[in-house]
């Protein structure tokens, strides 16, 4: 769980997840371009790669190879653990 | 000094010639036999006296490594200007071209990235980087 909280504690990593929700299955190039052009985040490609590793370790993204390409996919399932631990009004009423 | 030539390294010159002319629509400017290779340059029909694109063989092992690394990360080797990225994306996809990035609107620029079938990713873009 610590991996999950650490992963979403960083604004750049949250922006990466936002962009993958906008369009899933992006190359490293597309992620970097979106961060630079849409979020004004000028981090190096290496820095973004490290952010992606943190997100992958937390299970929030999946990296899949397709032939010679490598794409990043959003994987939101681990986030369910948060509302399971601290139920929102929505999923509290679902239980009752 | 002026820039008259730009080049892209292709894994097969004939295949590259066909893709860049028949699919992308560039025109032949030069095609001169050079030993086992050819000196091939292309121009845009919109600018026949403009910068030429040379289709170079990618035989050097370092070039192949470089190309593979770029492809893996989705990085285009070069970029061409188009009037309408969405229309060009649709046209090329209907011809079987594989896009690794569909048109993405960055605000002042819209860009897409496709595979040139010769070991490179190429970007097409409309708009300008200037705000």
Short mmCIF file of C-alpha atoms in Angstrom, two decimals:
data_model
loop_
_atom_site.label_atom_id
_atom_site.label_comp_id
_atom_site.label_asym_id
_atom_site.label_seq_id
_atom_site.Cartn_x
_atom_site.Cartn_y
_atom_site.Cartn_z
CA UNK A 1 0.00 0.00 0.00
CA UNK A 2 2.85 2.40 0.73
CA UNK A 3 3.86 2.15 -2.93
CA UNK A 4 0.38 3.28 -3.94
CA UNK A 5 0.29 6.34 -1.69
CA UNK A 6 3.79 7.31 -2.64
CA UNK A 7 2.92 6.96 -6.33
CA UNK A 8 -0.04 9.35 -6.23
CA UNK A 9 1.64 11.83 -3.88
CA UNK A 10 3.54 13.41 -6.76
CA UNK A 11 1.88 15.96 -9.09
CA UNK A 12 3.84 14.84 -12.17
CA UNK A 13 2.75 11.24 -11.62
CA UNK A 14 -0.85 12.36 -11.19
CA UNK A 15 -0.59 14.31 -14.47
CA UNK A 16 0.72 11.16 -16.19
CA UNK A 17 -2.31 9.21 -14.93
CA UNK A 18 -4.63 12.05 -16.09
CA UNK A 19 -3.14 11.89 -19.57
CA UNK A 20 -3.41 8.09 -19.75
CA UNK A 21 -7.08 8.36 -18.76
CA UNK A 22 -7.47 10.87 -21.62
CA UNK A 23 -5.96 8.33 -24.02
CA UNK A 24 -4.73 4.93 -22.91
CA UNK A 25 -1.76 3.10 -24.36
CA UNK A 26 0.83 5.85 -24.90
CA UNK A 27 4.50 5.70 -25.82
CA UNK A 28 7.09 7.39 -23.62
CA UNK A 29 7.38 10.08 -26.31
CA UNK A 30 3.67 10.89 -26.21
CA UNK A 31 3.63 11.03 -22.40
CA UNK A 32 6.62 13.39 -22.36
CA UNK A 33 5.12 15.58 -25.10
CA UNK A 34 1.77 15.85 -23.28
CA UNK A 35 3.48 16.75 -19.99
CA UNK A 36 5.59 19.42 -21.65
CA UNK A 37 2.95 20.94 -23.90
CA UNK A 38 -0.17 20.59 -21.77
CA UNK A 39 1.17 20.72 -18.20
CA UNK A 40 4.34 22.76 -18.65
CA UNK A 41 6.31 19.96 -16.97
CA UNK A 42 9.76 20.11 -18.55
CA UNK A 43 11.28 17.07 -16.83
CA UNK A 44 13.83 15.03 -18.73
CA UNK A 45 12.83 11.81 -20.45
CA UNK A 46 14.90 9.92 -17.85
CA UNK A 47 13.00 11.59 -15.02
CA UNK A 48 9.68 10.67 -16.63
CA UNK A 49 10.90 7.08 -17.07
CA UNK A 50 11.58 6.95 -13.34
CA UNK A 51 8.10 8.29 -12.58
CA UNK A 52 6.68 5.57 -14.82
CA UNK A 53 8.64 2.93 -12.91
CA UNK A 54 7.16 4.15 -9.63
CA UNK A 55 3.65 4.02 -11.13
CA UNK A 56 4.32 0.53 -12.50
CA UNK A 57 5.60 -0.72 -9.13
CA UNK A 58 2.42 0.60 -7.50
CA UNK A 59 0.39 -1.28 -10.11
CA UNK A 60 -1.16 1.92 -11.48
CA UNK A 61 0.17 1.46 -14.99
CA UNK A 62 1.02 -1.55 -17.07
CA UNK A 63 3.75 -1.52 -19.68
CA UNK A 64 3.08 -3.71 -22.68
CA UNK A 65 5.32 -4.41 -25.62
CA UNK A 66 3.75 -4.60 -29.03
CA UNK A 67 6.38 -5.78 -31.45
CA UNK A 68 9.05 -3.07 -31.42
CA UNK A 69 6.88 -0.54 -29.60
CA UNK A 70 6.30 -0.12 -25.87
CA UNK A 71 3.05 1.38 -24.59
CA UNK A 72 1.84 2.44 -21.14
CA UNK A 73 -1.68 1.59 -19.97
CA UNK A 74 -3.61 2.97 -17.01
CA UNK A 75 -4.54 0.38 -14.40
CA UNK A 76 -6.81 1.92 -11.75
CA UNK A 77 -7.71 -1.23 -9.78
CA UNK A 78 -5.23 -0.67 -6.91
CA UNK A 79 -7.06 2.60 -6.15
CA UNK A 80 -10.09 0.61 -5.01
CA UNK A 81 -8.11 -0.29 -1.88
CA UNK A 82 -8.38 3.35 -0.80
CA UNK A 83 -12.17 3.52 -0.78
CA UNK A 84 -12.33 0.05 0.71
CA UNK A 85 -10.22 1.26 3.60
CA UNK A 86 -11.99 4.61 3.91
CA UNK A 87 -15.44 4.11 2.40
CA UNK A 88 -17.06 7.04 0.61
CA UNK A 89 -20.75 7.79 1.09
CA UNK A 90 -21.38 6.10 -2.28
CA UNK A 91 -19.88 2.72 -1.45
CA UNK A 92 -21.11 2.89 2.15
CA UNK A 93 -24.68 3.08 0.89
CA UNK A 94 -23.98 0.26 -1.56
CA UNK A 95 -23.15 -2.02 1.37
CA UNK A 96 -26.31 -1.24 3.35
CA UNK B 1 24.91 28.17 -45.94
CA UNK B 2 21.47 26.69 -46.36
CA UNK B 3 19.77 23.41 -45.58
CA UNK B 4 19.04 21.63 -48.85
CA UNK B 5 18.95 18.02 -47.71
CA UNK B 6 17.66 15.98 -44.83
CA UNK B 7 17.94 12.24 -44.59
CA UNK B 8 16.18 9.26 -43.11
CA UNK B 9 17.87 5.85 -42.73
CA UNK B 10 15.80 3.03 -44.23
CA UNK B 11 16.30 -0.72 -43.88
CA UNK B 12 15.53 -1.25 -47.59
CA UNK B 13 15.88 1.54 -50.13
CA UNK B 14 13.37 0.14 -52.62
CA UNK B 15 10.76 -0.47 -49.92
CA UNK B 16 11.43 3.01 -48.57
CA UNK B 17 11.15 4.55 -52.03
CA UNK B 18 7.75 2.90 -52.52
CA UNK B 19 6.44 3.92 -49.09
CA UNK B 20 7.61 7.51 -49.26
CA UNK B 21 6.32 8.02 -52.82
CA UNK B 22 3.27 5.77 -53.14
CA UNK B 23 1.92 6.08 -49.60
CA UNK B 24 3.18 9.44 -48.34
CA UNK B 25 3.03 10.98 -51.82
CA UNK B 26 6.50 12.53 -52.17
CA UNK B 27 8.06 12.83 -55.63
CA UNK B 28 11.34 11.47 -56.92
CA UNK B 29 14.02 14.11 -57.42
CA UNK B 30 17.10 11.91 -57.87
CA UNK B 31 17.60 8.17 -58.13
CA UNK B 32 21.21 7.41 -59.01
CA UNK B 33 22.86 3.99 -58.69
CA UNK B 34 25.81 4.12 -56.24
CA UNK B 35 27.45 0.70 -56.08
CA UNK B 36 25.10 -1.62 -54.26
CA UNK B 37 23.00 1.31 -53.02
CA UNK B 38 21.22 4.26 -54.62
CA UNK B 39 21.31 8.00 -54.10
CA UNK B 40 17.60 8.61 -53.69
CA UNK B 41 16.17 12.00 -52.88
CA UNK B 42 12.54 13.02 -52.76
CA UNK B 43 10.69 16.30 -52.67
CA UNK B 44 7.22 17.36 -51.70
CA UNK B 45 4.83 18.01 -54.60
CA UNK B 46 3.89 21.18 -52.70
CA UNK B 47 7.50 22.37 -52.83
CA UNK B 48 9.39 20.66 -55.69
CA UNK B 49 12.38 23.02 -55.38
CA UNK B 50 12.47 22.74 -51.61
CA UNK B 51 14.51 20.66 -49.19
CA UNK B 52 15.18 17.14 -50.44
CA UNK B 53 14.72 14.04 -48.34
CA UNK B 54 17.46 11.45 -48.87
CA UNK B 55 16.65 7.78 -48.25
CA UNK B 56 19.89 6.39 -46.89
CA UNK B 57 20.71 2.75 -46.21
CA UNK B 58 20.85 1.98 -42.47
CA UNK B 59 23.54 -0.70 -42.70
CA UNK B 60 25.79 0.59 -39.93
CA UNK B 61 25.08 -1.50 -36.79
CA UNK B 62 25.02 1.61 -34.61
CA UNK B 63 22.26 3.09 -36.76
CA UNK B 64 20.08 0.03 -36.27
CA UNK B 65 20.56 0.16 -32.50
CA UNK B 66 19.75 3.86 -32.50
CA UNK B 67 16.60 3.29 -34.56
CA UNK B 68 15.38 0.45 -32.34
CA UNK B 69 15.86 2.53 -29.20
CA UNK B 70 13.87 5.42 -30.69
CA UNK B 71 11.07 3.15 -31.86
CA UNK B 72 10.74 1.50 -28.45
CA UNK B 73 10.17 4.87 -26.79
CA UNK B 74 7.90 6.11 -29.59
CA UNK B 75 10.27 8.89 -30.62
CA UNK B 76 9.89 10.12 -34.21
CA UNK B 77 13.11 10.50 -36.18
CA UNK B 78 11.79 13.53 -38.04
CA UNK B 79 8.62 15.52 -38.63
CA UNK B 80 6.72 16.64 -41.71
CA UNK B 81 4.29 19.54 -41.95
CA UNK B 82 0.71 18.89 -43.05
CA UNK B 83 -2.34 21.14 -43.44
CA UNK B 84 -4.69 18.82 -41.59
CA UNK B 85 -3.29 16.11 -39.32
CA UNK B 86 -6.70 14.48 -38.74
CA UNK B 87 -7.36 14.14 -42.48
CA UNK B 88 -3.85 12.82 -43.15
CA UNK B 89 -4.15 10.35 -40.27
CA UNK B 90 -7.40 9.06 -41.74
CA UNK B 91 -5.96 8.83 -45.25
CA UNK B 92 -2.80 7.01 -44.16
CA UNK B 93 -4.63 4.64 -41.84
CA UNK B 94 -6.93 3.65 -44.69
CA UNK B 95 -3.75 2.74 -46.61
CA UNK B 96 -2.69 0.44 -43.76
CA UNK B 97 -0.18 2.75 -42.08
CA UNK B 98 0.37 1.94 -38.41
CA UNK B 99 0.15 4.95 -36.06
CA UNK B 100 1.79 4.76 -32.61
CA UNK B 101 0.14 8.08 -31.75
CA UNK B 102 -3.15 9.31 -33.23
CA UNK B 103 -3.54 13.08 -33.62
CA UNK B 104 -3.01 14.75 -30.22
CA UNK B 105 -3.99 18.37 -29.74
CA UNK B 106 -1.31 20.13 -27.68
CA UNK B 107 -2.94 23.53 -28.03
CA UNK B 108 -1.05 25.38 -30.76
CA UNK B 109 0.20 22.16 -32.39
CA UNK B 110 -1.56 18.95 -33.33
CA UNK B 111 0.70 15.98 -34.06
CA UNK B 112 0.53 12.28 -34.84
CA UNK B 113 3.24 9.61 -35.20
CA UNK B 114 3.37 6.68 -37.62
CA UNK B 115 5.70 3.84 -38.58
CA UNK B 116 7.38 4.27 -41.97
CA UNK B 117 7.79 0.45 -42.33
CA UNK B 118 11.55 1.00 -42.74
CA UNK B 119 12.45 1.14 -39.07
CA UNK B 120 11.51 4.73 -38.24
CA UNK B 121 8.71 6.60 -36.60
CA UNK B 122 7.73 9.82 -38.34
CA UNK B 123 5.71 12.69 -36.94
CA UNK B 124 3.23 14.76 -38.90
CA UNK B 125 2.23 18.07 -37.41
CA UNK B 126 0.09 21.08 -38.12
CA UNK B 127 0.31 24.44 -36.41
CA UNK B 128 3.23 26.22 -34.89
CA UNK B 129 5.23 26.03 -31.67
CA UNK B 130 4.80 29.78 -31.26
CA UNK B 131 2.01 30.78 -28.90
#
